[in-house]
PDB file of C-alpha atoms and ligand atoms in Angstrom:
ATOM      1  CA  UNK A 139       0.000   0.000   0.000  1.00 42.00           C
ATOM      2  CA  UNK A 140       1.642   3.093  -0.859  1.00 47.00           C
ATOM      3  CA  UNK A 141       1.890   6.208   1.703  1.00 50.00           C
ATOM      4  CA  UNK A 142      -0.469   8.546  -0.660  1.00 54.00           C
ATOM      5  CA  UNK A 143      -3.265   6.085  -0.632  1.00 56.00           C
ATOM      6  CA  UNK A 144      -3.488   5.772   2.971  1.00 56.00           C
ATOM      7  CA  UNK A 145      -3.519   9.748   2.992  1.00 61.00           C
ATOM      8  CA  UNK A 146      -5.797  10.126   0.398  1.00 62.00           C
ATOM      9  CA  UNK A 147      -8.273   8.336   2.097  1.00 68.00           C
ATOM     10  CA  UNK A 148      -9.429   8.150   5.506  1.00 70.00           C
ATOM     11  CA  UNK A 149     -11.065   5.504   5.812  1.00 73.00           C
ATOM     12  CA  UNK A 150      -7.891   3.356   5.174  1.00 76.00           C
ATOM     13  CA  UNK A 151      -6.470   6.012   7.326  1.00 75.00           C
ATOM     14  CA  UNK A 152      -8.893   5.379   9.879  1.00 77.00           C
ATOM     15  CA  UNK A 153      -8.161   1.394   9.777  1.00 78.00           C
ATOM     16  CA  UNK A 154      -4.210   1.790   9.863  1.00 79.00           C
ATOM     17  CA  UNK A 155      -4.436   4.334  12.596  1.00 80.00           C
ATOM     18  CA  UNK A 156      -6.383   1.662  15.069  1.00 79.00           C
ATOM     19  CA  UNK A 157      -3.528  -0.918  14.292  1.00 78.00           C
ATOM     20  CA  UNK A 158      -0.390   1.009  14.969  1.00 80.00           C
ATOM     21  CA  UNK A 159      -2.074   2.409  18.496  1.00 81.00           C
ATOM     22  CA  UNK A 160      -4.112  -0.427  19.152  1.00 80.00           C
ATOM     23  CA  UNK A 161      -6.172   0.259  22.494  1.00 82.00           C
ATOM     24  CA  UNK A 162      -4.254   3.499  22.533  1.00 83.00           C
ATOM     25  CA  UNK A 163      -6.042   4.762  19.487  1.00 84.00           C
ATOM     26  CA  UNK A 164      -8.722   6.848  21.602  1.00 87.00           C
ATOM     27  CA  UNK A 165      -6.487   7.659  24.112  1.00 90.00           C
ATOM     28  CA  UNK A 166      -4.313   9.417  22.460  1.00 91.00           C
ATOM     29  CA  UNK A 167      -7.309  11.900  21.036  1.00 94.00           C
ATOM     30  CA  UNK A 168      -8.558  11.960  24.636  1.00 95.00           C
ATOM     31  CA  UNK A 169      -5.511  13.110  26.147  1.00 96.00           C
ATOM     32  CA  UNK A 170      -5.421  16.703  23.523  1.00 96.00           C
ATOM     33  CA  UNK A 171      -8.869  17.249  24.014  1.00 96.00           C
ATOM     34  CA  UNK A 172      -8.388  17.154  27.752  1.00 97.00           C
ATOM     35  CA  UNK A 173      -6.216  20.062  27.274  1.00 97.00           C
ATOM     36  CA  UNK A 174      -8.243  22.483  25.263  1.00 97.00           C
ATOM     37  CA  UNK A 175     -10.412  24.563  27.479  1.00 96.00           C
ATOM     38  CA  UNK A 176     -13.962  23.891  26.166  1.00 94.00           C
ATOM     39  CA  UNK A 177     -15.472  27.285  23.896  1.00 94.00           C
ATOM     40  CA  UNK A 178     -12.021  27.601  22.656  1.00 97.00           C
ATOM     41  CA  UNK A 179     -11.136  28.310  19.111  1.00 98.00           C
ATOM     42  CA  UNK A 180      -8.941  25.947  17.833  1.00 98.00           C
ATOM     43  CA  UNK A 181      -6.275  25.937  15.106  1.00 98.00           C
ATOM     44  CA  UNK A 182      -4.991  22.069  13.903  1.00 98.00           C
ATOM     45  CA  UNK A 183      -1.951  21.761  11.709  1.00 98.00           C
ATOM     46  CA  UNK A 184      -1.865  18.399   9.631  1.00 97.00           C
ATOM     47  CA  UNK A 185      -5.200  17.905  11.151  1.00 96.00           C
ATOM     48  CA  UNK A 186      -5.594  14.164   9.115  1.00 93.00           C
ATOM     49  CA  UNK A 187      -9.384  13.126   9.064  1.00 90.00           C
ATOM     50  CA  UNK A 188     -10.624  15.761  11.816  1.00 87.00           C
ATOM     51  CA  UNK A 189     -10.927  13.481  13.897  1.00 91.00           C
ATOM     52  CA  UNK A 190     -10.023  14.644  17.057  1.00 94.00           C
ATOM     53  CA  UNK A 191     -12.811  17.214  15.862  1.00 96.00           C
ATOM     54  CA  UNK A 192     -15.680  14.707  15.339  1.00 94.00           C
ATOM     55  CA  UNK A 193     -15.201  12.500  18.840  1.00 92.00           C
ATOM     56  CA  UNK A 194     -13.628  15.072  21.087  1.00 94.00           C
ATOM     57  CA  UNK A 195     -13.877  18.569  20.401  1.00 96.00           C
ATOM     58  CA  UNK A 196     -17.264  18.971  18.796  1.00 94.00           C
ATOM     59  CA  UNK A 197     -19.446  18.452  21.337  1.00 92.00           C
ATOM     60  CA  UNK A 198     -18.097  20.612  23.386  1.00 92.00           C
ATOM     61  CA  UNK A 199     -18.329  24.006  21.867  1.00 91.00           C
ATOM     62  CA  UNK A 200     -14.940  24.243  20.442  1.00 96.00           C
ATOM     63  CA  UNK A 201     -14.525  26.477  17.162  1.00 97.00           C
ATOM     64  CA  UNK A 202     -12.258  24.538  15.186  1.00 98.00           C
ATOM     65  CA  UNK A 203      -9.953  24.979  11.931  1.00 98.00           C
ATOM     66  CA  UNK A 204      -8.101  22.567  10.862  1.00 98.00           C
ATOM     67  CA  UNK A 205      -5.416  23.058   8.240  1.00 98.00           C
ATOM     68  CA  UNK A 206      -3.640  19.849   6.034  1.00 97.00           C
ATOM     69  CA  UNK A 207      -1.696  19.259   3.254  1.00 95.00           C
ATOM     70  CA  UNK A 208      -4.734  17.065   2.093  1.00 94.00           C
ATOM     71  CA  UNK A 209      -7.433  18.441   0.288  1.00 94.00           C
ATOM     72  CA  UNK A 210      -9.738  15.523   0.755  1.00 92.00           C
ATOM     73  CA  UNK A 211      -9.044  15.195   4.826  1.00 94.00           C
ATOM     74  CA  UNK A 212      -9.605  19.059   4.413  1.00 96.00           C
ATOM     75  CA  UNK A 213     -13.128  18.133   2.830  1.00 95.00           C
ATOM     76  CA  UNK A 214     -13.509  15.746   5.541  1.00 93.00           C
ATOM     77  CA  UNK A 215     -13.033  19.098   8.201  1.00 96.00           C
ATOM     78  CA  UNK A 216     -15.607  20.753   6.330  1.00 97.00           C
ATOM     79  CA  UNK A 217     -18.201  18.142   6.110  1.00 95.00           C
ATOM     80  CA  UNK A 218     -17.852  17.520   9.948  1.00 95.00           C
ATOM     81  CA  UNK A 219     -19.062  21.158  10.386  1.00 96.00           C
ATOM     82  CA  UNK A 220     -15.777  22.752  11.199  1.00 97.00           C
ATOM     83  CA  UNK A 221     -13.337  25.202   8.993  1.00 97.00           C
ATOM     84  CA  UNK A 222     -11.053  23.508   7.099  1.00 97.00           C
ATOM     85  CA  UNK A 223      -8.280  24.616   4.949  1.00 97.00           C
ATOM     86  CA  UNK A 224      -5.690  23.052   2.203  1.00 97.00           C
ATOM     87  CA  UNK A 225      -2.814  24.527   3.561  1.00 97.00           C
ATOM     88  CA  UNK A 226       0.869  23.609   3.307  1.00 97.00           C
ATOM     89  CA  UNK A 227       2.693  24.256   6.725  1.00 97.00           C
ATOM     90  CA  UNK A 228       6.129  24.229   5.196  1.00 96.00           C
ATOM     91  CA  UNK A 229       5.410  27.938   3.509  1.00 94.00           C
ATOM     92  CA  UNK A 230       6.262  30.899   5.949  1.00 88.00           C
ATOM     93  CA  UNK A 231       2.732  32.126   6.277  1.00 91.00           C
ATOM     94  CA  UNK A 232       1.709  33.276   8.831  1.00 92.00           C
ATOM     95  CA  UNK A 233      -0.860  31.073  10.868  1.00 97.00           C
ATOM     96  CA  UNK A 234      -4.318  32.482  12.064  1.00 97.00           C
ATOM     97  CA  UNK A 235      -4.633  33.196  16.083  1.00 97.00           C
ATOM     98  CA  UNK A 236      -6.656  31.477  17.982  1.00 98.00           C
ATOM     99  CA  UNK A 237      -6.971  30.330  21.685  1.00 98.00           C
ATOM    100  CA  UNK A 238      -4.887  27.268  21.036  1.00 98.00           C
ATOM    101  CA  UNK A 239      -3.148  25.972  18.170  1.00 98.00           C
ATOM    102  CA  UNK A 240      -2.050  22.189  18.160  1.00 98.00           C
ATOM    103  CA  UNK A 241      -0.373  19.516  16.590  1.00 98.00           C
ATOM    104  CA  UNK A 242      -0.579  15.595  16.733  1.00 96.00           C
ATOM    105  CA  UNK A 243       1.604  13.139  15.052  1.00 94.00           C
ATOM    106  CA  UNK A 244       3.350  15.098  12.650  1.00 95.00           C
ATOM    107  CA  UNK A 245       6.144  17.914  13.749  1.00 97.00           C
ATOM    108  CA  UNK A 246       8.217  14.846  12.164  1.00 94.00           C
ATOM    109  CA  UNK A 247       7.531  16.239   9.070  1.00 93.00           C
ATOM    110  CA  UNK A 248       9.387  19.602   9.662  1.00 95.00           C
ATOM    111  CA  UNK A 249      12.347  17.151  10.697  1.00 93.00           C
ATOM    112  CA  UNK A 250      15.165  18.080  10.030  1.00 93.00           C
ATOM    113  CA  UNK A 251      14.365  21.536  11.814  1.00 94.00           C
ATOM    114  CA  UNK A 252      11.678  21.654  13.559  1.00 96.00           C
ATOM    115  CA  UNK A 253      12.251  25.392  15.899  1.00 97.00           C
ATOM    116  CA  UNK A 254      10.338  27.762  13.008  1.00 96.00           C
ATOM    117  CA  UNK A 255       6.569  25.712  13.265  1.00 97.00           C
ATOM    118  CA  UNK A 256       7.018  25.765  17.055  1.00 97.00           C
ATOM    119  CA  UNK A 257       8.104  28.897  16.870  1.00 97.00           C
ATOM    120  CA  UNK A 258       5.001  30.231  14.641  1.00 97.00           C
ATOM    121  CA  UNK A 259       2.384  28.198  16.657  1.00 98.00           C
ATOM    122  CA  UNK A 260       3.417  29.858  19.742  1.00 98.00           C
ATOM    123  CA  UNK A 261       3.021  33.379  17.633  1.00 97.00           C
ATOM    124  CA  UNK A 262      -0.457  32.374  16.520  1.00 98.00           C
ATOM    125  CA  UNK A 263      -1.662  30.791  20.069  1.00 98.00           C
ATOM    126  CA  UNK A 264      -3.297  33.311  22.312  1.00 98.00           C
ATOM    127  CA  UNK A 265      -3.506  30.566  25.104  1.00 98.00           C
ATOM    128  CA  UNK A 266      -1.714  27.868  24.737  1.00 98.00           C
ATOM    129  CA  UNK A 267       0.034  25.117  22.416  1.00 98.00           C
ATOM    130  CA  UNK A 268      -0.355  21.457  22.502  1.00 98.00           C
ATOM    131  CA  UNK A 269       1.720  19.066  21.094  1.00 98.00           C
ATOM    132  CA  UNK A 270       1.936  15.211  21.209  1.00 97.00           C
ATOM    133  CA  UNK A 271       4.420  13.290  18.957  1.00 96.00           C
ATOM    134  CA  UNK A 272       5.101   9.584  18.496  1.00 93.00           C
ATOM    135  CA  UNK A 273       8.477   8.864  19.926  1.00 92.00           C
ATOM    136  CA  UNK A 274       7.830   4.684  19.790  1.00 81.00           C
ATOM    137  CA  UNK A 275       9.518   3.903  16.215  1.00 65.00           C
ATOM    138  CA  UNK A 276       7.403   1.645  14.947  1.00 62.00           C
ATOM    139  CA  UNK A 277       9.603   1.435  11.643  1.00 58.00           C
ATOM    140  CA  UNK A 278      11.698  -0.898  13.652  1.00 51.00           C
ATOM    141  CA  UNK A 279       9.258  -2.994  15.540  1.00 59.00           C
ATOM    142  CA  UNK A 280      10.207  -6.682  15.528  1.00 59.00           C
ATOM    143  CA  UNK A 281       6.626  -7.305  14.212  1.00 67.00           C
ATOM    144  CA  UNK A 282       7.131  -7.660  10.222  1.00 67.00           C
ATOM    145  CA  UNK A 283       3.498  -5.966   9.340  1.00 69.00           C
ATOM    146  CA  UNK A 284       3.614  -3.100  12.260  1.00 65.00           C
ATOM    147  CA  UNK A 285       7.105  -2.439  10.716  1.00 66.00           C
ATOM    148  CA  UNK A 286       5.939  -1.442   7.168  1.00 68.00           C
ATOM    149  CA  UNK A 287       3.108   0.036   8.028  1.00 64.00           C
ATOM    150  CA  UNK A 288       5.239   2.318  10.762  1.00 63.00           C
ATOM    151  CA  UNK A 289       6.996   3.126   7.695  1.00 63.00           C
ATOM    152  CA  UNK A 290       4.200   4.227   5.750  1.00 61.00           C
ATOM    153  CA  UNK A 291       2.550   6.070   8.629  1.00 57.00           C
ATOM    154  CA  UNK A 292       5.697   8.295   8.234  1.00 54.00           C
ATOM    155  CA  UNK A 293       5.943   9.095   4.903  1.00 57.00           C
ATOM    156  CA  UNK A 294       5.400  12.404   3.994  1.00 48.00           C
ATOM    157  CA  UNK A 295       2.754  11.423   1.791  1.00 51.00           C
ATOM    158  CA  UNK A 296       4.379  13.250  -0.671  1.00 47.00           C
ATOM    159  CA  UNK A 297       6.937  11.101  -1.301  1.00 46.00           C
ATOM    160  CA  UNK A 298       9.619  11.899   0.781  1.00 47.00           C
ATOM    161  CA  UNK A 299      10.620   9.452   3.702  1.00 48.00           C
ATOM    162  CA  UNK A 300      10.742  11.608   7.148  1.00 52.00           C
ATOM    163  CA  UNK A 301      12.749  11.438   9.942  1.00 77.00           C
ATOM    164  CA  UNK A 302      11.330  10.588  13.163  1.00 87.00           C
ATOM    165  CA  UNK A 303      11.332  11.981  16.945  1.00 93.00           C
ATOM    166  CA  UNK A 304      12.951   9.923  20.048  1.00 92.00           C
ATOM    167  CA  UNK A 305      11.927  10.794  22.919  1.00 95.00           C
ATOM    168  CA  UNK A 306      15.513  12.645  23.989  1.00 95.00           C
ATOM    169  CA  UNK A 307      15.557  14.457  20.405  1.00 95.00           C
ATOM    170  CA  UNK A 308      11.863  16.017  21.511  1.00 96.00           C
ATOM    171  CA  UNK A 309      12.774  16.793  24.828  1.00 97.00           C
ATOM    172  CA  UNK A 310      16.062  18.642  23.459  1.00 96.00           C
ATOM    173  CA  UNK A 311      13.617  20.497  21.107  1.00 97.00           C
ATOM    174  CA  UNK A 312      11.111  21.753  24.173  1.00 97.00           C
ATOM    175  CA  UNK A 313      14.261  22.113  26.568  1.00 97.00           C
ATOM    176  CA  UNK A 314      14.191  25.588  24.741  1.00 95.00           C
ATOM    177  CA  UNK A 315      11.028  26.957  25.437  1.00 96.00           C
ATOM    178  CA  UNK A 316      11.119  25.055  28.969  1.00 96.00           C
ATOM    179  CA  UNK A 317       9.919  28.297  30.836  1.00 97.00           C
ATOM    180  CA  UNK A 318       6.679  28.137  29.209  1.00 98.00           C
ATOM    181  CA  UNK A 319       5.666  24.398  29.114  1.00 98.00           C
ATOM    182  CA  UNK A 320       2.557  23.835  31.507  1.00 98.00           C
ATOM    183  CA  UNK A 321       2.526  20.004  31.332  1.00 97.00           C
ATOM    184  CA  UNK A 322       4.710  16.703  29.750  1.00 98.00           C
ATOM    185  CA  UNK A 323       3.682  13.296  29.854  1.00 97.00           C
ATOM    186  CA  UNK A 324       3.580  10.177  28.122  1.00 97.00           C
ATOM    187  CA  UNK A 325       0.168   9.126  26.292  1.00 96.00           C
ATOM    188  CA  UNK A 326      -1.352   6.186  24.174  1.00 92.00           C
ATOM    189  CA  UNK A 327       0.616   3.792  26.173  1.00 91.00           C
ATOM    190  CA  UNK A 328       3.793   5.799  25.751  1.00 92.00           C
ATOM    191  CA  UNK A 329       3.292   5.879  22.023  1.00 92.00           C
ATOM    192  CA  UNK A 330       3.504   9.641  22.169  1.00 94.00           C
ATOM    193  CA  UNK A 331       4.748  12.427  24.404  1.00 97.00           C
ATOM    194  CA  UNK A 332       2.759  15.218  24.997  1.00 98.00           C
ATOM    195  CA  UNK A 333       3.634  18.768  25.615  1.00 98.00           C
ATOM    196  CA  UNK A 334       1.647  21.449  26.596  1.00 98.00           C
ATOM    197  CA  UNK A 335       2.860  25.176  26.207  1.00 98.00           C
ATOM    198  CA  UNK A 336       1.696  28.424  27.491  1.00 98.00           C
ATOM    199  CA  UNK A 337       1.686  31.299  24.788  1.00 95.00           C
TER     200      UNK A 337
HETATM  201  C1  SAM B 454       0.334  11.121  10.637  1.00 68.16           C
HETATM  202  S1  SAM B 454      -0.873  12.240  10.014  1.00 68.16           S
HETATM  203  C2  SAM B 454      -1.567  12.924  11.522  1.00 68.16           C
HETATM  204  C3  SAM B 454      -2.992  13.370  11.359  1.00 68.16           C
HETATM  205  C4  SAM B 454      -3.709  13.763  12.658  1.00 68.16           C
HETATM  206  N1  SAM B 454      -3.079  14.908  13.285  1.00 68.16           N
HETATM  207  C5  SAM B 454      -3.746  12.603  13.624  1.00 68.16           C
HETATM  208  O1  SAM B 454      -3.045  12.653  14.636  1.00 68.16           O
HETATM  209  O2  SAM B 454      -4.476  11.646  13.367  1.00 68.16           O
HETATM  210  C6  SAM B 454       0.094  13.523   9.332  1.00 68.16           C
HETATM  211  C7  SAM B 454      -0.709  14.588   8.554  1.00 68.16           C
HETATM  212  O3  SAM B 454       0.175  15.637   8.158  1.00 68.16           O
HETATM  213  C8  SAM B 454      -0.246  16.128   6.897  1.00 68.16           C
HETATM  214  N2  SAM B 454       0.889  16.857   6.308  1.00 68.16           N
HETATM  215  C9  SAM B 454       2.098  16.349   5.942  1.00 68.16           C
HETATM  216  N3  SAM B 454       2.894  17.332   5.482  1.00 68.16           N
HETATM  217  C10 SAM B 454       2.174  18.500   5.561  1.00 68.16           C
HETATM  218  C11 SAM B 454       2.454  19.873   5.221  1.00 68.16           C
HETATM  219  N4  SAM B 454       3.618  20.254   4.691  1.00 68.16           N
HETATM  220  N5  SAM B 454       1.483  20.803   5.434  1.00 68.16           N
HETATM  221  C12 SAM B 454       0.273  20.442   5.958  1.00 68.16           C
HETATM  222  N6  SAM B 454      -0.042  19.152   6.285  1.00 68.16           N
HETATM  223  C13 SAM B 454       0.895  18.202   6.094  1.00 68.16           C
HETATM  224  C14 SAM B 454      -0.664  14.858   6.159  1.00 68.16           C
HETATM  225  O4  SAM B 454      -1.520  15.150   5.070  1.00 68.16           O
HETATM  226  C15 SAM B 454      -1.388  14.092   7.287  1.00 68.16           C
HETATM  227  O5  SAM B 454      -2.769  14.400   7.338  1.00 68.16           O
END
């Protein structure tokens, strides 16, 4: 299966997402939404599917925007009810402010430098920034069918093969801003590592 047709549609998205996390797979969601004060408007680089939208954030009065890469998990955004916007985060423009602008599973793809998006979310967040990043390499998981599809879930989708987070490299990239980070902690079963920044 090649990395642009798991991005291309969500479903399939959906399906590989639940096998790499396992019964992770809603915790990881759970543990963002925790962190956005409900009524909040929301900002969601490489948002994916919108999910976090649909089973955590809509409900409770969030206004959310999610930006991606991916026109159709863009039209996915939109159909959901939320604002949704093809948008590639590797262009210097400058992001919209809102309350609290996140990211989940994907500051590896601004590996190798990764300081000018977490510099830009923290201009664009009026409250806080959230993010969680996989620092479990799946690529290299003993399991033959986990291993390719760890390698998938970190393609670019455009192509190019990224580079991916340990948990030292992340906490080298946050030891910078450590004055400001609120909360950091392990989620989905240590799959990821959250952090959570004040603005
Ligand atoms: C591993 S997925 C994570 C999706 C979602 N945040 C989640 O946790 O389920 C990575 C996402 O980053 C998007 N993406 C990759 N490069 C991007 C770029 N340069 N600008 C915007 N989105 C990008 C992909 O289209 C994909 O939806």
């Amino acid at each position: 299966m090649s990395a642009s047709l798991i991005y291309r549609n969500a479903a399939v998205y959906g399906v590989l997402m639940r096998v790499l996390y396992g019964r992770h797979y809603r915790a990881r969601f759970r543990a963002i939404a925790a962190e956005v004060p409900p009524g909040s408007e929301v900002l969601d680089l490489c948002c994916g599917p919108a999910t976090l939208y649909t089973r955590h954030l809509r409900g409770r009065g969030v206004d959310y925007h999610g930006l991606d890469l991916n026109e159709r998990f863009v039209a996915d955004v939109i159909n959901a009810g939320g604002r949704g916007e093809v948008w590639d985060l590797h262009a210097d423009t400058p992001l919209p402010a809102v309350d609290v602008v996140l990211m989940q599973a994907s500051l590896y793809h601004f590996l190798p430098d990764p300081a000018p998006i977490l510099d830009r979310m923290l201009a664009a967040a009026r409250q806080r920034v959230i993010i969680a990043e996989p620092i479990r390499n799946l690529a290299t998981s003993d399991n033959r069918v986990l291993a390719a599809l760890g390698k998938r879930y970190t393609d670019a989708g455009d192509g190019a093969r990224a580079h991916r987070f340990t948990e030292q490299s992340l906490d080298e990239l946050f030891a910078a801003h450590r004055h400001r980070v609120l909360e950091q902690r392990l989620i989905a079963g240590g799959r990821e590592k959250m952090f959570v920044l004040a603005a």
